[in-house]
mmCIF file of C-alpha atoms in Angstrom:
data_model
loop_
_atom_site.group_PDB
_atom_site.id
_atom_site.type_symbol
_atom_site.label_atom_id
_atom_site.label_comp_id
_atom_site.label_asym_id
_atom_site.label_seq_id
_atom_site.Cartn_x
_atom_site.Cartn_y
_atom_site.Cartn_z
ATOM 1 C CA MET C 252 112.289 90.140 64.209
ATOM 2 C CA SER C 253 114.090 89.532 67.492
ATOM 3 C CA ILE C 254 113.777 92.259 70.122
ATOM 4 C CA ASP C 255 116.378 92.800 72.809
ATOM 5 C CA TRP C 256 113.954 93.519 75.614
ATOM 6 C CA SER C 257 116.729 94.459 78.019
ATOM 7 C CA THR C 258 117.173 97.667 76.010
ATOM 8 C CA ARG C 259 113.444 98.466 76.137
ATOM 9 C CA LEU C 260 112.884 98.274 79.879
ATOM 10 C CA ALA C 261 111.996 101.402 81.805
ATOM 11 C CA ARG C 262 114.508 102.498 84.426
ATOM 12 C CA ARG C 263 112.007 101.632 87.139
ATOM 13 C CA ALA C 264 112.086 97.968 86.092
ATOM 14 C CA ALA C 265 115.468 97.566 87.767
ATOM 15 C CA ARG C 266 113.755 98.287 91.085
ATOM 16 C CA PHE C 267 111.343 95.354 90.777
ATOM 17 C CA GLN C 268 112.813 92.714 93.066
ATOM 18 C CA PRO C 269 111.340 89.627 94.725
ATOM 19 C CA ALA C 270 110.285 90.217 98.307
ATOM 20 C CA PHE C 271 111.899 86.948 99.358
ATOM 21 C CA ARG C 272 115.597 87.354 98.593
ATOM 22 C CA LEU C 273 116.795 83.823 99.391
ATOM 23 C CA ASP C 274 116.327 80.591 97.447
ATOM 24 C CA LEU C 275 115.472 77.955 100.041
ATOM 25 C CA ASP C 276 114.663 75.171 97.579
ATOM 26 C CA PRO C 277 118.171 73.611 97.664
ATOM 27 C CA LEU C 278 117.869 73.381 101.462
ATOM 28 C CA LEU C 279 114.472 71.676 101.397
ATOM 29 C CA THR C 280 115.072 68.744 99.040
ATOM 30 C CA ASP C 281 114.899 66.176 101.856
ATOM 31 C CA PRO C 282 111.206 65.645 102.737
ATOM 32 C CA SER C 283 112.148 64.982 106.359
ATOM 33 C CA THR C 284 113.524 68.524 106.750
ATOM 34 C CA ILE C 285 111.390 70.634 109.083
ATOM 35 C CA PHE C 286 110.735 74.144 107.779
ATOM 36 C CA LEU C 287 110.301 76.618 110.631
ATOM 37 C CA GLY C 288 109.902 79.600 108.319
ATOM 38 C CA GLY C 289 106.179 79.415 107.600
ATOM 39 C CA GLY C 290 103.966 82.475 107.920
ATOM 40 C CA THR C 291 100.581 81.360 106.599
ATOM 41 C CA PRO C 292 97.485 79.685 108.019
ATOM 42 C CA PRO C 293 97.782 75.893 108.245
ATOM 43 C CA VAL C 294 95.547 73.596 106.230
ATOM 44 C CA GLU C 295 93.465 73.015 109.369
ATOM 45 C CA CYS C 296 92.499 76.708 109.386
ATOM 46 C CA LEU C 297 91.587 77.020 105.701
ATOM 47 C CA PRO C 298 87.754 76.881 105.603
ATOM 48 C CA MET C 299 87.395 75.094 102.278
ATOM 49 C CA ASP C 300 83.903 73.713 102.873
ATOM 50 C CA ARG C 301 82.536 76.982 104.248
ATOM 51 C CA LEU C 302 83.887 79.027 101.346
ATOM 52 C CA ALA C 303 82.722 76.468 98.794
ATOM 53 C CA GLU C 304 79.181 76.476 100.180
ATOM 54 C CA ALA C 305 79.147 80.280 100.358
ATOM 55 C CA ALA C 306 80.315 80.489 96.743
ATOM 56 C CA ARG C 307 77.641 77.999 95.669
ATOM 57 C CA GLN C 308 74.932 80.079 97.339
ATOM 58 C CA VAL C 309 76.239 83.317 95.848
ATOM 59 C CA TRP C 310 76.325 81.910 92.320
ATOM 60 C CA ALA C 311 72.835 80.457 92.725
ATOM 61 C CA GLU C 312 71.437 83.875 93.627
ATOM 62 C CA LEU C 313 73.277 86.023 91.071
ATOM 63 C CA ASP C 314 71.552 87.835 88.271
ATOM 64 C CA PRO C 315 73.482 88.552 85.047
ATOM 65 C CA SER C 316 74.067 92.205 85.961
ATOM 66 C CA THR C 317 76.405 91.084 88.746
ATOM 67 C CA LEU C 318 78.886 90.073 86.067
ATOM 68 C CA TYR C 319 79.258 93.676 84.904
ATOM 69 C CA TYR C 320 81.768 96.144 86.300
ATOM 70 C CA ASP C 321 81.197 97.390 89.836
ATOM 71 C CA GLU C 322 82.166 100.383 91.920
ATOM 72 C CA THR C 323 85.895 100.550 92.625
ATOM 73 C CA PRO C 324 85.623 100.860 96.451
ATOM 74 C CA GLY C 325 84.158 97.362 96.674
ATOM 75 C CA HIS C 326 80.975 95.529 97.657
ATOM 76 C CA ARG C 327 79.135 97.694 100.190
ATOM 77 C CA PRO C 328 78.115 94.820 102.524
ATOM 78 C CA LEU C 329 81.759 93.703 102.714
ATOM 79 C CA ARG C 330 82.861 97.214 103.660
ATOM 80 C CA GLU C 331 80.101 97.293 106.281
ATOM 81 C CA LEU C 332 81.287 93.945 107.660
ATOM 82 C CA ILE C 333 84.865 95.233 107.906
ATOM 83 C CA ALA C 334 83.768 98.497 109.524
ATOM 84 C CA ALA C 335 81.733 96.598 112.126
ATOM 85 C CA ARG C 336 84.679 94.346 112.990
ATOM 86 C CA MET C 337 87.012 97.326 113.276
ATOM 87 C CA ARG C 338 84.525 99.119 115.551
ATOM 88 C CA ARG C 339 84.487 96.071 117.824
ATOM 89 C CA ARG C 340 88.259 96.475 118.120
ATOM 90 C CA GLY C 341 87.884 100.138 119.071
ATOM 91 C CA ALA C 342 88.441 101.770 115.675
ATOM 92 C CA GLU C 343 85.525 103.920 114.490
ATOM 93 C CA VAL C 344 85.534 103.607 110.697
ATOM 94 C CA ASP C 345 82.818 104.521 108.207
ATOM 95 C CA PRO C 346 82.287 102.027 105.357
ATOM 96 C CA ASP C 347 82.691 104.953 102.945
ATOM 97 C CA ASN C 348 86.282 105.272 104.148
ATOM 98 C CA ILE C 349 87.180 101.660 103.345
ATOM 99 C CA LEU C 350 88.636 100.551 100.003
ATOM 100 C CA ILE C 351 88.718 96.834 99.162
ATOM 101 C CA THR C 352 92.101 95.755 97.766
ATOM 102 C CA ALA C 353 93.727 92.642 96.325
ATOM 103 C CA GLY C 354 95.256 91.693 99.665
ATOM 104 C CA ALA C 355 97.244 93.853 102.057
ATOM 105 C CA GLN C 356 100.144 94.005 99.604
ATOM 106 C CA GLN C 357 98.081 96.008 97.123
ATOM 107 C CA GLY C 358 97.021 98.236 99.999
ATOM 108 C CA ILE C 359 100.663 98.981 100.817
ATOM 109 C CA ASP C 360 101.339 99.678 97.150
ATOM 110 C CA LEU C 361 98.376 102.047 96.761
ATOM 111 C CA VAL C 362 99.363 104.042 99.840
ATOM 112 C CA ALA C 363 102.963 104.277 98.626
ATOM 113 C CA ARG C 364 101.808 105.165 95.099
ATOM 114 C CA LEU C 365 99.697 107.963 96.543
ATOM 115 C CA LEU C 366 102.204 109.444 98.989
ATOM 116 C CA LEU C 367 105.755 108.824 97.749
ATOM 117 C CA ASN C 368 107.881 110.766 95.307
ATOM 118 C CA PRO C 369 111.338 109.425 94.379
ATOM 119 C CA GLY C 370 113.733 110.195 97.212
ATOM 120 C CA ASP C 371 111.045 110.639 99.863
ATOM 121 C CA ARG C 372 111.841 109.233 103.264
ATOM 122 C CA VAL C 373 109.935 106.398 104.921
ATOM 123 C CA VAL C 374 110.461 105.360 108.531
ATOM 124 C CA ILE C 375 110.483 101.568 108.851
ATOM 125 C CA GLU C 376 110.928 99.052 111.643
ATOM 126 C CA GLU C 377 114.214 97.200 111.912
ATOM 127 C CA PRO C 378 113.859 94.278 111.595
ATOM 128 C CA GLY C 379 110.730 94.592 109.492
ATOM 129 C CA TYR C 380 108.464 93.090 106.858
ATOM 130 C CA PHE C 381 110.330 92.468 103.593
ATOM 131 C CA GLY C 382 107.152 92.822 101.508
ATOM 132 C CA GLY C 383 107.005 96.442 102.603
ATOM 133 C CA PHE C 384 110.609 96.964 101.524
ATOM 134 C CA GLN C 385 109.722 95.500 98.125
ATOM 135 C CA VAL C 386 107.018 98.124 97.571
ATOM 136 C CA PHE C 387 108.949 101.103 98.906
ATOM 137 C CA ASN C 388 112.032 100.201 96.859
ATOM 138 C CA HIS C 389 109.923 100.417 93.708
ATOM 139 C CA TYR C 390 108.921 103.984 94.567
ATOM 140 C CA GLU C 391 112.573 104.921 95.231
ATOM 141 C CA ALA C 392 112.082 105.634 98.916
ATOM 142 C CA GLU C 393 114.931 106.355 101.291
ATOM 143 C CA TYR C 394 114.790 104.566 104.637
ATOM 144 C CA LEU C 395 115.076 105.835 108.164
ATOM 145 C CA THR C 396 115.146 102.814 110.455
ATOM 146 C CA VAL C 397 114.043 102.444 114.059
ATOM 147 C CA PRO C 398 114.746 99.382 116.218
ATOM 148 C CA VAL C 399 112.132 97.108 117.776
ATOM 149 C CA ASP C 400 112.615 95.880 121.343
ATOM 150 C CA ALA C 401 110.465 93.729 123.636
ATOM 151 C CA GLU C 402 107.854 96.506 123.894
ATOM 152 C CA GLY C 403 107.783 97.419 120.224
ATOM 153 C CA ILE C 404 109.221 100.470 118.516
ATOM 154 C CA VAL C 405 111.796 102.349 120.613
ATOM 155 C CA PRO C 406 110.319 105.870 121.029
ATOM 156 C CA GLU C 407 113.645 107.666 121.393
ATOM 157 C CA ALA C 408 114.843 106.236 118.082
ATOM 158 C CA LEU C 409 111.536 107.082 116.423
ATOM 159 C CA ALA C 410 111.776 110.669 117.640
ATOM 160 C CA ARG C 411 115.232 111.001 116.084
ATOM 161 C CA ALA C 412 113.977 109.593 112.778
ATOM 162 C CA LEU C 413 110.924 111.854 112.687
ATOM 163 C CA ASP C 414 112.846 114.972 113.703
ATOM 164 C CA THR C 415 114.795 115.151 110.449
ATOM 165 C CA SER C 416 114.749 117.388 107.416
ATOM 166 C CA PRO C 417 113.196 116.770 105.024
ATOM 167 C CA ARG C 418 110.450 115.191 107.088
ATOM 168 C CA PRO C 419 109.592 111.545 106.364
ATOM 169 C CA LYS C 420 106.376 111.043 104.411
ATOM 170 C CA PHE C 421 105.144 108.322 106.743
ATOM 171 C CA PHE C 422 106.033 105.718 109.344
ATOM 172 C CA TYR C 423 105.178 102.158 108.266
ATOM 173 C CA THR C 424 104.576 99.737 111.131
ATOM 174 C CA VAL C 425 103.271 96.256 111.858
ATOM 175 C CA ALA C 426 102.425 97.314 115.392
ATOM 176 C CA THR C 427 100.600 94.172 116.530
ATOM 177 C CA PHE C 428 102.364 90.772 116.627
ATOM 178 C CA GLN C 429 105.044 92.255 114.420
ATOM 179 C CA ASN C 430 106.653 90.448 111.524
ATOM 180 C CA PRO C 431 109.293 89.127 112.182
ATOM 181 C CA THR C 432 109.636 89.619 115.943
ATOM 182 C CA GLY C 433 106.101 88.797 117.097
ATOM 183 C CA VAL C 434 106.291 91.782 119.465
ATOM 184 C CA THR C 435 103.321 94.011 120.302
ATOM 185 C CA GLY C 436 103.881 97.487 121.655
ATOM 186 C CA SER C 437 102.657 98.157 125.182
ATOM 187 C CA PRO C 438 99.706 100.585 125.508
ATOM 188 C CA ALA C 439 101.988 103.299 126.864
ATOM 189 C CA ARG C 440 104.491 102.750 124.063
ATOM 190 C CA ARG C 441 101.727 102.942 121.441
ATOM 191 C CA ARG C 442 100.397 106.226 122.793
ATOM 192 C CA GLU C 443 103.911 107.651 122.837
ATOM 193 C CA ILE C 444 104.526 106.609 119.220
ATOM 194 C CA LEU C 445 101.322 108.256 118.026
ATOM 195 C CA ALA C 446 102.064 111.400 120.040
ATOM 196 C CA LEU C 447 105.469 111.648 118.355
ATOM 197 C CA ALA C 448 103.923 111.238 114.915
ATOM 198 C CA ARG C 449 101.466 114.057 115.664
ATOM 199 C CA GLU C 450 104.217 116.263 117.096
ATOM 200 C CA PHE C 451 106.335 115.986 113.959
ATOM 201 C CA GLY C 452 103.450 115.891 111.491
ATOM 202 C CA VAL C 453 104.293 112.459 110.046
ATOM 203 C CA ALA C 454 101.578 110.048 108.900
ATOM 204 C CA VAL C 455 101.348 106.548 110.376
ATOM 205 C CA VAL C 456 100.597 103.584 108.100
ATOM 206 C CA GLU C 457 99.546 100.541 110.130
ATOM 207 C CA ASP C 458 99.755 97.112 108.483
ATOM 208 C CA ASP C 459 97.707 94.737 110.657
ATOM 209 C CA PRO C 460 97.571 91.220 109.174
ATOM 210 C CA TYR C 461 97.801 89.393 112.523
ATOM 211 C CA GLY C 462 95.748 91.690 114.763
ATOM 212 C CA GLU C 463 92.825 89.296 115.299
ATOM 213 C CA LEU C 464 95.087 86.346 116.159
ATOM 214 C CA TRP C 465 95.654 87.098 119.847
ATOM 215 C CA PHE C 466 96.038 84.377 122.481
ATOM 216 C CA GLU C 467 94.557 86.022 125.590
ATOM 217 C CA HIS C 468 93.256 89.488 124.693
ATOM 218 C CA ASP C 469 92.993 91.849 121.739
ATOM 219 C CA PRO C 470 95.521 94.692 122.042
ATOM 220 C CA GLY C 471 93.560 96.615 119.412
ATOM 221 C CA PRO C 472 95.004 98.468 116.436
ATOM 222 C CA LEU C 473 96.785 101.815 116.495
ATOM 223 C CA ARG C 474 93.849 103.051 114.418
ATOM 224 C CA ALA C 475 91.689 102.755 117.560
ATOM 225 C CA LEU C 476 93.824 105.463 119.181
ATOM 226 C CA ASP C 477 94.088 107.886 116.259
ATOM 227 C CA PRO C 478 91.633 108.323 113.351
ATOM 228 C CA ASP C 479 94.393 109.746 111.150
ATOM 229 C CA VAL C 480 96.215 106.402 111.040
ATOM 230 C CA ILE C 481 96.040 104.789 107.590
ATOM 231 C CA TYR C 482 95.050 101.198 108.345
ATOM 232 C CA ILE C 483 95.731 98.195 106.091
ATOM 233 C CA GLY C 484 93.936 94.926 106.821
ATOM 234 C CA THR C 485 93.542 91.529 105.181
ATOM 235 C CA PHE C 486 91.588 88.277 105.252
ATOM 236 C CA SER C 487 94.737 86.343 104.263
ATOM 237 C CA LYS C 488 95.487 85.251 107.825
ATOM 238 C CA THR C 489 91.916 84.992 109.145
ATOM 239 C CA LEU C 490 90.412 83.171 106.127
ATOM 240 C CA ALA C 491 92.808 82.274 103.303
ATOM 241 C CA PRO C 492 95.614 84.041 101.406
ATOM 242 C CA ALA C 493 94.337 82.826 98.021
ATOM 243 C CA LEU C 494 91.271 85.054 98.382
ATOM 244 C CA ARG C 495 93.482 88.124 97.841
ATOM 245 C CA MET C 496 91.061 90.151 99.922
ATOM 246 C CA GLY C 497 92.316 93.128 101.895
ATOM 247 C CA TRP C 498 91.376 96.707 102.587
ATOM 248 C CA VAL C 499 92.612 100.191 103.362
ATOM 249 C CA ALA C 500 90.782 102.344 105.916
ATOM 250 C CA ALA C 501 91.957 105.920 105.445
ATOM 251 C CA PRO C 502 90.993 109.448 106.479
ATOM 252 C CA PRO C 503 88.169 110.852 104.306
ATOM 253 C CA GLU C 504 90.515 113.371 102.694
ATOM 254 C CA LEU C 505 92.517 110.546 101.096
ATOM 255 C CA MET C 506 89.728 108.250 99.952
ATOM 256 C CA GLY C 507 89.028 109.867 96.584
ATOM 257 C CA ARG C 508 92.668 109.676 95.561
ATOM 258 C CA LEU C 509 93.047 106.118 96.860
ATOM 259 C CA ILE C 510 90.015 105.024 94.861
ATOM 260 C CA ASP C 511 91.441 106.682 91.743
ATOM 261 C CA ALA C 512 94.765 104.909 92.311
ATOM 262 C CA LYS C 513 92.995 101.558 92.681
ATOM 263 C CA GLU C 514 90.894 102.155 89.559
ATOM 264 C CA ALA C 515 94.030 102.884 87.540
ATOM 265 C CA VAL C 516 95.523 99.539 88.591
ATOM 266 C CA ASP C 517 92.658 97.055 88.217
ATOM 267 C CA ILE C 518 89.334 98.974 88.030
ATOM 268 C CA GLN C 519 87.704 96.880 90.762
ATOM 269 C CA GLY C 520 88.085 93.793 92.903
ATOM 270 C CA ASP C 521 86.417 90.427 92.395
ATOM 271 C CA ARG C 522 82.649 91.028 92.790
ATOM 272 C CA ILE C 523 81.870 87.335 93.229
ATOM 273 C CA MET C 524 84.565 86.638 95.808
ATOM 274 C CA GLN C 525 83.633 89.728 97.822
ATOM 275 C CA ARG C 526 80.074 88.450 98.061
ATOM 276 C CA THR C 527 81.384 84.992 98.944
ATOM 277 C CA VAL C 528 83.387 86.374 101.873
ATOM 278 C CA VAL C 529 80.340 88.226 103.199
ATOM 279 C CA ARG C 530 78.216 85.085 102.971
ATOM 280 C CA ALA C 531 80.916 82.903 104.585
ATOM 281 C CA CYS C 532 81.352 85.280 107.523
ATOM 282 C CA ALA C 533 77.617 85.558 108.269
ATOM 283 C CA ASP C 534 75.809 84.487 111.451
ATOM 284 C CA GLY C 535 78.845 84.703 113.709
ATOM 285 C CA TRP C 536 80.761 82.049 111.796
ATOM 286 C CA LEU C 537 83.971 84.107 111.496
ATOM 287 C CA ASP C 538 84.139 84.663 115.257
ATOM 288 C CA ALA C 539 83.780 80.931 115.906
ATOM 289 C CA HIS C 540 86.368 80.157 113.224
ATOM 290 C CA LEU C 541 88.847 82.584 114.787
ATOM 291 C CA ASP C 542 88.266 81.113 118.243
ATOM 292 C CA ARG C 543 89.252 77.696 116.881
ATOM 293 C CA ALA C 544 92.261 79.136 115.040
ATOM 294 C CA ARG C 545 93.490 81.004 118.121
ATOM 295 C CA ALA C 546 93.301 77.828 120.197
ATOM 296 C CA LEU C 547 95.353 75.954 117.599
ATOM 297 C CA TYR C 548 97.960 78.729 117.365
ATOM 298 C CA ARG C 549 98.140 78.965 121.150
ATOM 299 C CA ASP C 550 98.960 75.244 121.393
ATOM 300 C CA ARG C 551 101.698 75.598 118.786
ATOM 301 C CA TRP C 552 103.078 78.717 120.465
ATOM 302 C CA GLN C 553 103.274 76.837 123.768
ATOM 303 C CA ALA C 554 105.079 73.948 122.074
ATOM 304 C CA VAL C 555 107.708 76.293 120.620
ATOM 305 C CA ARG C 556 108.170 78.147 123.884
ATOM 306 C CA ALA C 557 108.674 74.932 125.850
ATOM 307 C CA ALA C 558 111.032 73.501 123.229
ATOM 308 C CA LEU C 559 113.147 76.664 123.160
ATOM 309 C CA GLU C 560 113.493 76.582 126.944
ATOM 310 C CA ARG C 561 114.667 72.959 126.815
ATOM 311 C CA ALA C 562 116.827 72.950 123.692
ATOM 312 C CA MET C 563 118.530 76.334 123.386
ATOM 313 C CA PRO C 564 122.031 76.792 124.784
ATOM 314 C CA PRO C 565 122.727 79.470 127.401
ATOM 315 C CA GLY C 566 122.777 83.016 126.085
ATOM 316 C CA VAL C 567 120.151 82.520 123.375
ATOM 317 C CA ARG C 568 117.222 84.952 123.703
ATOM 318 C CA TRP C 569 113.779 85.012 122.112
ATOM 319 C CA THR C 570 110.729 87.229 122.061
ATOM 320 C CA GLU C 571 107.489 86.381 123.864
ATOM 321 C CA PRO C 572 104.687 86.879 121.325
ATOM 322 C CA GLU C 573 101.130 87.242 122.619
ATOM 323 C CA GLY C 574 99.574 86.348 119.278
ATOM 324 C CA GLY C 575 100.348 86.074 115.595
ATOM 325 C CA TYR C 576 102.755 83.574 114.057
ATOM 326 C CA PHE C 577 106.357 84.344 115.006
ATOM 327 C CA PHE C 578 109.205 84.043 117.498
ATOM 328 C CA TRP C 579 112.405 86.044 116.948
ATOM 329 C CA VAL C 580 115.465 84.226 118.278
ATOM 330 C CA THR C 581 118.791 85.984 118.851
ATOM 331 C CA LEU C 582 122.103 84.215 119.381
ATOM 332 C CA PRO C 583 125.044 85.501 121.418
ATOM 333 C CA ASP C 584 128.524 86.194 120.114
ATOM 334 C CA GLY C 585 127.367 87.648 116.806
ATOM 335 C CA ILE C 586 126.879 84.358 114.960
ATOM 336 C CA ASP C 587 125.651 84.935 111.393
ATOM 337 C CA THR C 588 122.445 82.934 111.018
ATOM 338 C CA MET C 589 122.607 83.136 107.217
ATOM 339 C CA ARG C 590 125.985 81.370 107.224
ATOM 340 C CA LEU C 591 124.723 78.862 109.765
ATOM 341 C CA LEU C 592 121.662 77.943 107.697
ATOM 342 C CA PRO C 593 123.261 75.213 105.489
ATOM 343 C CA GLU C 594 124.507 73.392 108.582
ATOM 344 C CA CYS C 595 121.040 73.544 110.104
ATOM 345 C CA ALA C 596 119.530 72.260 106.854
ATOM 346 C CA ALA C 597 121.962 69.339 106.921
ATOM 347 C CA ALA C 598 120.661 68.574 110.417
ATOM 348 C CA GLY C 599 117.090 68.610 109.118
ATOM 349 C CA VAL C 600 115.769 72.037 110.081
ATOM 350 C CA VAL C 601 115.460 75.357 108.199
ATOM 351 C CA TYR C 602 114.512 78.810 109.546
ATOM 352 C CA LEU C 603 114.412 82.286 108.013
ATOM 353 C CA PRO C 604 117.691 84.101 108.750
ATOM 354 C CA GLY C 605 117.441 87.594 110.168
ATOM 355 C CA SER C 606 119.218 89.190 107.210
ATOM 356 C CA LEU C 607 116.011 88.872 105.169
ATOM 357 C CA PHE C 608 114.286 91.369 107.434
ATOM 358 C CA TYR C 609 116.732 94.229 106.852
ATOM 359 C CA PRO C 610 116.662 96.297 103.652
ATOM 360 C CA ASP C 611 120.421 95.940 103.193
ATOM 361 C CA MET C 612 120.507 92.188 104.013
ATOM 362 C CA ARG C 613 123.152 92.821 106.675
ATOM 363 C CA PRO C 614 124.558 89.871 108.664
ATOM 364 C CA SER C 615 122.293 89.085 111.581
ATOM 365 C CA ALA C 616 122.581 86.955 114.699
ATOM 366 C CA SER C 617 118.795 86.466 114.744
ATOM 367 C CA PHE C 618 116.308 84.281 112.912
ATOM 368 C CA ARG C 619 112.536 83.926 112.656
ATOM 369 C CA ILE C 620 110.576 80.863 113.725
ATOM 370 C CA GLY C 621 107.053 80.614 112.324
ATOM 371 C CA PHE C 622 104.809 78.239 114.254
ATOM 372 C CA SER C 623 101.503 78.511 112.394
ATOM 373 C CA THR C 624 101.880 75.761 109.801
ATOM 374 C CA LEU C 625 103.319 72.818 111.771
ATOM 375 C CA PRO C 626 101.863 70.547 114.462
ATOM 376 C CA PRO C 627 103.434 70.720 117.946
ATOM 377 C CA GLU C 628 105.425 67.501 117.526
ATOM 378 C CA ASP C 629 107.140 68.778 114.358
ATOM 379 C CA LEU C 630 107.852 72.146 115.947
ATOM 380 C CA THR C 631 109.395 70.413 118.954
ATOM 381 C CA LEU C 632 111.557 68.123 116.821
ATOM 382 C CA GLY C 633 112.704 71.005 114.616
ATOM 383 C CA ILE C 634 113.780 73.075 117.600
ATOM 384 C CA GLU C 635 115.579 70.094 119.132
ATOM 385 C CA ARG C 636 117.558 69.695 115.901
ATOM 386 C CA LEU C 637 118.242 73.411 115.898
ATOM 387 C CA GLY C 638 119.443 73.294 119.483
ATOM 388 C CA GLN C 639 121.982 70.596 118.664
ATOM 389 C CA VAL C 640 123.495 72.716 115.881
ATOM 390 C CA LEU C 641 123.522 75.860 118.008
ATOM 391 C CA HIS C 642 125.316 74.172 120.886
ATOM 392 C CA GLY C 643 128.140 73.336 118.477
ATOM 393 C CA ALA C 644 128.109 76.743 116.791
ATOM 394 C CA LEU C 645 128.309 78.635 120.060
ATOM 395 C CA ALA C 646 131.115 76.407 121.262
ATOM 396 C CA GLY C 647 132.969 77.252 118.047
ATOM 397 C CA GLY C 648 132.350 81.003 118.364
ATOM 398 C CA ARG C 649 131.381 81.628 114.729
ATOM 399 C CA ARG C 650 130.855 85.339 114.290
ATOM 400 C CA ALA C 651 128.709 87.374 111.930
ATOM 401 C CA GLY C 652 130.124 89.386 109.088
ATOM 402 C CA PRO C 653 132.631 88.758 106.313
#
């Protein structure tokens, strides 16, 4: 019997879409092409030997009962480790109010699953993280967008979005070293944002994958300023994305429901890997590892900054990140960076066009440069190639839009 599965799909299946809505493979067939779109730790920052030794020790010490099911919230020593690190960053969190998740993405999904009904409104940053859009689309959210400037979210725009009826369910933000702009809100701007959320009774969901990757000082999470912030963290950028190890730190009133939502999805996380992470991070190793990673990222950030200053034509602007992985570059004259991408690829350089970071994929004169994965010499060469194309494009006045 042959089944036509297209007739059996639930209506919600149509809302499952890939987060990354652009096929870059045809643009990356030449191995000499420099890809400036990366947003992951480089090989140099993946602690293979440390994790392997930690896993060996964990397996050597296990008793058979460890291979049974475990409590859904996660390995208690891991939650204690996370709580201690958050306290050092100014956020008082009890381990009982931490839920271990399969990466930050599952954390976003669990929060959305818990809070959103079809048609509920979510306030999002524009431009913003496309993985968040992917989750909220599935739950049939409606978007209210607020722009990001050099100091983060624009408070006046946020106030307008929050002061609507029906009220938004929550405001989702990557407040520290934002994806894609790299911007971090100033302390005054952060306090104003949280005050607005309290005034209008709207929850704040903080996604903080890059928060520990500062160059000079830790700006701290929003959660340090307000215990009602729902905080989502991950080891994907500080250790390795393949671990799929994240967490949600939520107000006590939400924890029971969050745990139930997690249990319904996958019962529990990986008991062995959770113990491996605890063992790997012991004795101050994680702090030393992050110091080395920050130094490497700082060197690459400086290389990009210097190359942009040398290679970009007049009128091109870019953000000044103080940590994380990204620069956000904006061209004058409304040039559509999606349309310009094939020409850049032909010149040997590929970026992520700004359209990807808007829910509606609108034409954008901006693009994202990720500097984490490439050595300084490749970053410099890629930006030089990019500058050559942009000089010609700006001279030709190619505009965005159809």
